[in-house]
C-alpha positions as CSV (number, residue, x, y, z in Angstrom):
1,M,28.7,90.9,65.8
2,R,29.8,94.3,66.4
3,G,31.3,96.4,63.7
4,F,35.0,96.7,64.1
5,L,36.0,100.5,63.9
6,A,39.0,101.9,61.9
7,S,40.1,105.8,62.4
8,S,40.0,107.8,59.2
9,I,42.3,109.3,60.8
10,G,45.1,106.7,60.6
11,V,44.2,106.0,57.3
12,T,45.1,109.8,56.1
13,C,48.1,109.6,57.8
14,A,49.7,107.5,54.9
15,A,48.4,109.9,52.4
16,A,48.3,112.8,53.9
17,L,51.3,114.4,51.5
18,A,49.4,113.4,48.6
19,L,47.2,116.0,48.8
20,P,46.6,120.0,49.6
21,L,44.9,119.9,52.8
22,T,43.0,122.7,54.6
23,P,42.0,122.7,57.9
24,P,38.8,120.9,58.9
25,A,35.6,121.9,60.4
26,A,35.5,121.6,64.1
27,A,33.0,119.0,65.3
28,A,31.0,119.7,68.3
29,S,29.1,116.8,70.1
30,A,25.1,117.4,70.4
31,R,23.2,116.7,67.2
32,P,21.4,120.0,65.4
33,A,18.3,120.5,67.4
34,L,14.7,120.8,65.6
35,G,13.4,124.1,65.5
36,A,11.3,127.0,63.6
37,E,12.4,127.3,60.1
38,T,16.1,126.2,60.4
39,A,18.5,126.5,57.4
40,R,21.1,123.8,57.4
41,S,24.0,125.5,55.8
42,A,26.5,123.0,53.9
43,E,29.5,125.6,54.5
44,A,28.6,125.8,58.3
45,V,27.3,122.5,59.3
46,A,29.6,119.4,60.3
47,V,27.6,116.4,62.2
48,G,27.0,117.3,65.6
49,S,27.5,121.0,65.0
50,A,24.7,123.3,66.6
51,V,22.6,124.7,63.6
52,R,23.2,128.3,62.1
53,R,20.3,130.3,61.0
54,A,20.0,131.5,58.0
55,D,18.8,134.9,57.1
56,A,15.3,135.0,56.1
57,G,14.5,134.7,52.7
58,A,18.0,134.2,51.7
59,Y,18.5,131.3,49.2
60,V,21.7,129.4,50.9
61,P,22.3,126.3,48.2
62,G,22.9,123.0,49.9
63,S,20.8,123.8,52.8
64,T,17.9,122.0,55.0
65,Q,14.6,124.1,56.1
66,S,13.2,122.1,58.8
67,L,9.5,123.5,58.9
68,P,7.4,122.3,62.0
69,L,4.0,121.0,61.2
70,A,0.7,122.1,63.0
71,P,-2.8,121.3,63.3
72,L,-4.5,122.2,60.1
73,T,-7.6,124.5,60.8
74,R,-10.4,123.8,58.7
75,D,-14.0,122.9,58.6
76,R,-14.7,119.2,59.4
77,A,-17.3,116.8,61.2
78,V,-17.4,116.3,64.7
79,G,-15.2,113.5,65.8
80,D,-12.7,113.5,62.9
81,P,-8.9,113.1,63.4
82,D,-6.8,116.2,63.6
83,E,-4.6,116.6,60.4
84,Q,-1.0,117.8,61.1
85,G,0.8,119.8,57.9
86,L,1.7,123.5,56.3
87,P,-1.0,125.4,54.2
88,R,0.5,126.4,50.9
89,R,3.1,128.7,51.3
90,D,6.7,129.9,49.4
91,V,9.9,128.6,50.6
92,R,13.6,128.8,49.3
93,H,14.5,126.3,46.7
94,F,14.8,122.6,47.6
95,S,14.7,119.6,45.5
96,L,13.8,116.5,47.9
97,V,11.1,116.0,50.7
98,G,10.8,114.4,54.0
99,V,8.8,114.7,57.6
100,I,10.5,114.0,60.8
101,W,9.7,113.5,64.1
102,D,11.4,113.0,67.5
103,D,11.2,109.5,68.9
104,P,12.5,106.9,66.7
105,A,10.8,104.1,68.3
106,V,7.3,105.9,67.2
107,E,5.8,104.9,63.7
108,L,3.6,107.1,61.8
109,H,0.3,105.2,61.0
110,G,-0.8,107.5,58.8
111,R,-0.7,109.3,55.5
112,V,2.1,112.1,54.7
113,Q,1.2,113.7,51.1
114,V,2.6,116.9,49.4
115,R,2.3,119.4,46.7
116,T,4.9,121.0,45.3
117,R,5.6,124.3,43.0
118,A,8.2,123.9,40.5
119,V,10.7,126.2,39.9
120,A,10.9,126.6,36.0
121,T,7.1,126.6,35.5
122,G,5.8,127.9,38.4
123,T,2.8,125.0,38.2
124,W,1.9,123.3,41.5
125,S,1.9,119.1,41.2
126,G,-1.0,117.3,42.5
127,W,-0.5,115.4,45.6
128,Q,1.9,113.1,46.0
129,D,2.7,110.3,48.9
130,V,5.7,110.1,50.9
131,E,6.3,106.4,52.3
132,T,6.0,106.7,55.4
133,H,7.4,103.1,56.9
134,N,10.9,103.9,56.7
135,A,12.1,102.3,60.1
136,E,13.1,99.1,58.5
137,H,16.2,100.9,56.8
138,A,18.0,101.6,60.0
139,A,20.8,100.6,62.2
140,D,20.6,97.3,64.1
141,P,18.6,97.8,67.5
142,G,21.0,98.3,70.2
143,T,23.8,99.9,68.1
144,A,25.4,102.7,69.0
145,E,23.9,104.5,65.9
146,S,20.5,103.7,66.6
147,G,20.9,105.6,69.8
148,S,20.6,109.1,71.2
149,G,20.4,111.7,68.4
150,V,18.4,109.8,65.9
151,R,15.0,110.7,64.6
152,G,11.9,109.0,63.7
153,S,11.3,109.7,59.7
154,T,9.9,109.2,56.5
155,A,11.4,108.3,53.1
156,P,12.9,111.3,51.2
157,L,10.8,112.3,47.9
158,W,12.7,113.8,44.9
159,V,10.4,116.3,43.6
160,G,13.0,118.6,41.7
161,E,13.8,122.0,41.8
162,S,11.0,123.7,43.8
163,D,10.3,126.9,45.6
164,G,6.4,126.6,47.0
165,V,5.4,123.8,49.3
166,Q,1.8,122.3,51.1
167,V,1.7,119.1,53.2
168,R,-0.9,117.4,55.2
169,V,-0.3,114.2,57.8
170,T,-3.5,112.6,58.2
171,P,-3.6,109.9,61.0
172,E,-5.0,106.3,60.6
173,S,-8.0,105.7,62.1
174,A,-10.6,102.4,62.0
175,E,-14.0,102.1,60.1
176,P,-16.3,105.4,61.3
177,R,-19.0,104.0,64.3
178,P,-22.4,104.7,63.8
179,E,-23.9,107.6,65.7
180,E,-27.1,108.8,66.0
181,G,-27.7,112.3,64.0
182,P,-29.3,115.4,64.8
183,E,-32.6,114.2,63.3
184,G,-32.5,110.8,65.3
185,G,-30.8,108.9,62.3
186,D,-27.6,107.0,62.3
187,D,-24.7,108.8,61.1
188,S,-21.0,108.0,61.0
189,A,-18.2,109.6,62.6
190,V,-14.7,108.3,63.6
191,D,-14.0,107.0,67.1
192,P,-11.3,109.3,68.4
193,A,-10.3,106.4,70.7
194,A,-9.8,104.4,67.4
195,V,-7.4,106.9,65.8
196,T,-3.3,106.2,66.5
197,P,-2.1,109.7,67.3
198,L,0.7,111.4,65.3
199,P,4.0,111.5,66.9
200,A,5.6,114.5,68.6
201,G,7.6,116.8,67.0
202,L,6.5,116.6,63.3
203,H,8.9,118.8,60.8
204,L,8.7,119.4,57.4
205,E,12.3,118.6,56.1
206,L,12.9,120.7,52.5
207,V,16.6,119.6,51.2
208,D,18.4,121.5,48.9
209,P,21.4,119.5,47.7
210,G,23.4,122.1,46.3
211,G,25.3,122.7,43.1
212,P,25.1,120.1,40.0
213,A,28.3,117.8,39.8
214,P,29.6,119.4,36.7
215,A,32.7,121.7,37.2
216,Q,31.6,125.4,36.7
217,G,30.8,126.0,32.9
218,E,31.1,122.2,32.2
219,P,27.9,121.0,30.9
220,G,26.3,117.7,32.2
221,P,26.4,114.2,30.6
222,A,23.0,113.7,28.6
223,L,20.3,110.9,29.6
224,G,22.4,107.3,29.3
225,E,25.7,108.7,29.4
226,P,27.9,107.9,32.5
227,G,27.6,110.2,35.6
228,P,30.1,112.8,36.3
229,R,33.5,113.2,35.2
230,P,36.7,113.2,37.2
231,G,36.6,117.2,38.6
232,S,33.4,117.5,38.8
233,L,33.2,118.0,42.5
234,N,31.6,120.0,45.3
235,P,33.9,122.7,46.2
236,D,33.1,122.2,49.9
237,T,34.7,118.6,50.1
238,V,38.0,119.6,48.2
239,G,40.9,119.2,50.4
240,A,39.5,118.6,53.6
241,A,40.7,115.9,56.3
242,E,37.7,113.8,56.0
243,S,37.4,113.9,52.0
244,L,40.9,112.5,52.0
245,A,40.4,110.3,54.2
246,A,37.0,108.9,52.4
247,S,39.3,108.6,49.1
248,A,42.3,106.9,50.9
249,A,39.9,103.8,51.9
250,N,39.5,103.3,48.2
251,A,43.6,103.7,47.5
252,E,44.0,100.2,46.5
253,L,41.3,100.6,43.5
254,A,42.2,104.3,42.4
255,P,44.5,107.1,42.6
256,L,43.9,109.5,45.7
257,G,41.5,112.1,44.7
258,A,39.6,109.8,41.8
259,A,36.2,110.7,40.8
260,E,35.3,107.3,39.8
261,I,37.0,103.3,40.3
262,P,37.1,102.6,36.8
263,A,35.8,99.0,35.3
264,L,38.3,96.2,34.9
265,G,38.5,93.5,33.0
266,R,38.1,89.8,34.2
267,A,42.0,89.0,34.1
268,E,42.7,92.1,35.8
269,T,39.9,91.4,38.5
270,E,41.3,88.5,39.3
271,R,44.9,89.7,39.8
272,E,43.1,92.3,42.0
273,L,41.3,89.9,44.1
274,L,44.6,88.5,44.9
275,A,46.4,91.4,45.7
276,L,43.6,92.2,48.2
277,R,42.3,89.2,49.6
278,G,45.2,86.5,48.5
279,N,45.9,85.5,52.1
280,E,42.4,84.8,52.5
281,L,41.8,82.4,50.0
282,T,41.7,78.9,49.5
283,Q,43.9,77.0,47.1
284,E,40.8,76.2,45.1
285,Q,39.8,79.8,45.6
286,R,43.5,80.7,43.8
287,A,43.2,78.5,41.1
288,K,39.6,79.5,40.2
289,P,38.4,82.5,41.7
290,Y,34.7,83.2,41.2
291,I,34.4,86.8,40.8
292,G,32.7,89.1,38.3
293,P,34.9,92.2,36.3
294,R,34.6,95.0,38.5
295,P,32.5,97.2,37.4
296,R,32.6,101.0,37.2
297,I,31.8,102.8,40.3
298,V,31.7,106.8,41.0
299,T,33.1,107.4,44.6
300,R,31.9,109.7,47.1
301,R,33.8,112.4,45.8
302,G,32.6,112.0,42.2
303,W,29.2,112.7,43.2
304,G,30.1,115.6,45.8
305,A,29.6,114.2,49.2
306,N,30.4,116.5,51.8
307,E,32.7,114.8,54.3
308,K,32.6,117.3,57.1
309,W,29.1,115.8,58.1
310,R,29.5,112.4,58.7
311,E,31.2,110.7,61.5
312,R,35.1,110.4,61.3
313,Q,35.5,106.9,61.7
314,F,34.4,104.1,59.2
315,A,32.7,101.1,61.1
316,Y,33.3,97.5,59.4
317,T,32.1,93.8,59.8
318,K,34.1,90.7,59.2
319,K,32.6,89.5,56.1
320,V,30.1,90.1,53.2
321,K,27.6,87.2,53.2
322,V,24.6,88.7,51.6
323,A,23.4,91.7,49.3
324,W,20.6,93.2,50.4
325,V,18.6,95.2,47.4
326,H,16.6,98.1,48.0
327,H,14.9,101.2,46.3
328,T,14.7,104.3,48.2
329,A,11.5,104.8,47.5
330,S,12.2,108.6,46.7
331,G,10.1,108.1,43.1
332,G,11.3,107.7,39.9
333,K,11.0,111.7,38.3
334,Y,14.7,112.3,38.3
335,W,16.8,112.5,34.9
336,C,20.5,110.5,35.4
337,T,22.3,113.5,34.7
338,Q,20.2,114.7,38.3
339,T,21.7,111.5,40.1
340,P,24.6,113.4,42.0
341,S,22.2,116.0,43.5
342,L,19.7,113.2,44.5
343,I,22.1,111.4,46.4
344,R,23.4,114.4,47.9
345,G,19.9,114.9,48.8
346,I,19.6,111.4,50.3
347,Y,23.0,112.0,52.4
348,R,22.1,115.2,53.5
349,Y,18.4,113.5,54.9
350,H,20.1,110.8,56.3
351,V,22.9,112.5,58.2
352,L,21.7,116.0,59.2
353,S,18.0,115.4,59.5
354,M,17.4,111.7,60.6
355,G,20.6,111.5,62.5
356,W,22.6,108.9,61.2
357,R,26.0,108.6,60.9
358,D,26.4,108.4,56.9
359,I,24.4,107.7,54.4
360,G,22.6,104.5,55.1
361,Y,23.4,102.7,51.8
362,N,26.7,100.8,50.9
363,F,25.9,101.4,47.2
364,L,23.0,103.1,44.9
365,V,22.3,102.6,41.5
366,D,20.4,105.0,39.2
367,K,17.9,104.5,35.9
368,C,20.7,104.3,33.4
369,G,22.6,101.7,35.5
370,N,25.4,103.9,37.3
371,I,26.7,103.0,40.3
372,Y,27.7,105.1,43.2
373,E,29.7,104.5,46.3
374,G,27.6,104.9,49.2
375,R,28.8,104.8,52.8
376,A,32.9,105.5,53.6
377,G,35.1,102.8,54.1
378,G,36.0,101.7,51.1
379,V,34.0,100.0,47.9
380,A,35.9,96.4,48.3
381,K,35.7,96.7,52.1
382,A,33.1,95.0,54.6
383,V,31.3,98.4,55.6
384,L,28.8,97.9,58.3
385,G,25.7,100.0,56.9
386,A,22.0,101.3,58.1
387,H,20.1,99.8,55.5
388,T,18.5,96.8,56.8
389,R,17.4,97.0,60.3
390,G,18.5,93.6,62.3
391,F,20.7,92.4,59.4
392,N,23.3,95.0,59.1
393,T,26.4,92.7,60.2
394,N,28.0,90.9,57.4
395,S,26.2,92.2,54.5
396,M,25.8,95.0,51.9
397,G,23.1,97.2,51.3
398,I,22.2,98.4,47.4
399,A,19.5,100.8,46.9
400,V,18.0,101.7,43.9
401,L,16.9,105.2,43.0
402,G,13.1,105.1,42.7
403,S,10.1,103.7,43.9
404,F,9.1,100.2,42.1
405,G,5.8,99.2,43.6
406,S,4.0,100.1,40.6
407,S,6.6,101.0,38.0
408,K,9.4,98.3,36.5
409,P,13.2,99.0,37.3
410,T,14.8,99.2,34.2
411,A,17.0,96.7,32.4
412,A,20.1,98.9,33.2
413,S,19.3,98.9,36.5
414,V,18.9,95.0,37.1
415,R,22.2,94.6,35.2
416,A,23.8,96.7,37.3
417,I,22.8,95.2,40.4
418,A,23.8,91.9,38.9
419,R,27.4,93.2,38.0
420,L,28.0,95.0,41.4
421,T,27.1,91.7,43.2
422,A,29.1,89.5,40.8
423,W,32.1,91.6,42.3
424,K,31.6,92.3,45.6
425,L,30.2,89.2,46.7
426,G,33.1,87.6,44.6
427,L,35.4,89.3,46.8
428,Y,34.1,87.2,49.8
429,G,33.8,84.2,48.2
430,A,30.0,84.3,47.7
431,N,27.9,82.2,45.2
432,P,25.3,84.9,43.9
433,R,22.7,82.1,43.5
434,G,23.8,80.5,47.0
435,K,22.0,80.8,50.4
436,T,23.8,81.2,53.5
437,Y,22.9,82.3,56.8
438,L,22.6,85.2,58.9
439,T,22.4,86.1,62.8
440,S,18.9,88.5,63.2
441,G,19.8,91.7,65.4
442,G,15.8,92.2,65.9
443,G,13.4,92.5,64.0
444,N,9.4,92.4,63.2
445,L,10.3,89.1,61.3
446,Y,12.8,87.3,63.4
447,R,13.8,87.9,67.1
448,K,17.4,88.8,67.9
449,G,19.8,86.0,67.7
450,K,17.8,83.6,65.3
451,N,19.9,82.3,62.6
452,V,18.1,82.7,59.1
453,R,18.7,81.3,55.8
454,L,18.5,83.5,53.4
455,N,19.5,84.0,49.7
456,V,22.8,85.5,49.0
457,I,20.8,88.4,47.0
458,S,17.8,88.7,48.9
459,G,15.1,92.0,48.9
460,H,14.9,94.0,51.9
461,R,11.2,92.1,52.4
462,D,12.9,89.0,53.0
463,G,14.6,90.2,56.6
464,F,11.9,92.7,57.5
465,S,8.5,93.0,56.8
466,T,8.1,95.8,54.5
467,E,7.4,96.5,51.0
468,C,10.8,97.6,50.2
469,P,12.4,96.9,47.1
470,G,9.0,97.3,45.9
471,R,7.0,94.4,44.3
472,L,8.5,94.9,40.5
473,L,11.9,95.1,41.7
474,Y,11.7,91.9,43.7
475,L,10.4,90.0,41.0
476,K,13.8,90.5,39.0
477,L,16.1,89.3,41.6
478,G,16.2,85.8,40.1
479,S,17.3,87.5,36.9
480,A,20.0,89.4,38.7
481,R,21.1,86.4,40.7
482,A,21.5,84.6,37.5
483,S,23.4,87.3,35.7
484,A,25.8,87.8,38.7
485,A,26.2,84.1,38.9
486,R,27.5,84.0,34.9
487,F,29.7,86.9,35.3
488,Q,30.9,85.1,38.2
489,G,31.7,82.4,35.5
490,R,30.0,79.6,37.3
């Protein structure tokens, strides 16, 4: 099913007088080109604009340094595959890293590792692995969003504020083959023919997400407290027409320009359901609406999204039948006060480095259980995301910030998944403990066009062969389903 497009310009017109506007940046047609050491400034870059080069050595808050990787020169046994990377070097400030390449259809078969130097202490970290299998988080094959301008990429990794980096990318190789050594004995060397070449055009992306969410001079909340408060806005987003449109998409739930959508009680939520979707409800649903109380949701304006980067139009599908649960594979070394910065970094990476139309996920959840609006278009609406390749239509994607292959998700984050799904699935009459069908758009588990029976709350690995959302988060989905059903009153 193709997504239905609604122009954000039309949404804006109804509310245009409610907020002062500044002229939006003009958008050009081409994606930013890959090049040597490029800084993509938050003040200078709209989606599709050419990249402005920053002065060498200048620190630009809210920017991306794009550094081309090269073969690493060091002694190695004859026949070993070439590594690519960067030797240890000083760079401008960044907090999130990823590697991109030219062709999104080409997979990186190998290992990506980085070391970074912390600004606060000047110490270098040990080698950290970057998740290389990231193509399953994407728009469906054959759609406009999966077309030109999109690049192959690793997952982003959050490393905290840093000013030094070292990276190595090692291609995957088969078992060593025996070879006759110089003394006539057997030796081992890698067969070059058995090595999968690395993708062309490898670049290291060093993302600085920009300033903190609280307004200047205002302290941030402590760990475990709610996230950003009203007024904690990125100055670049205030007053832009695109920002107004993104906020207006939630106008039925919160005042224009709100930094958060407040939580509601059950009775208020049921009344809101009748107002939002009353014409589509059956008589039975009107008499007994199964919907969880609306949770508190930090809006895009609340976490400081620069709305000039994304494509202006919003893309919708007909309904929400499945909630896909993901992890961001960005690591768990962040404080909840840093969540807005982390999301701004992922957003910048998805749009300006990877070439997507917007951040891929519909919602993001942090370790403290705070819920954040992801892709623009309205949190109560069926917004088409780019989170589960082959199954984005009639679904939503919830990404828990972190990596959960060997780390357990917090109880607060699992509860947030339950509260969010109880409300959002309830808007569309879906039972969190039920099963339903989605038609595959194509992937490595199900061919295009196959009707697939799925849990209404599914893990990413249920629709694509992937480790996402991590084994330990996947094991918590049964608990999330049960809790969500209870929140709905089932």
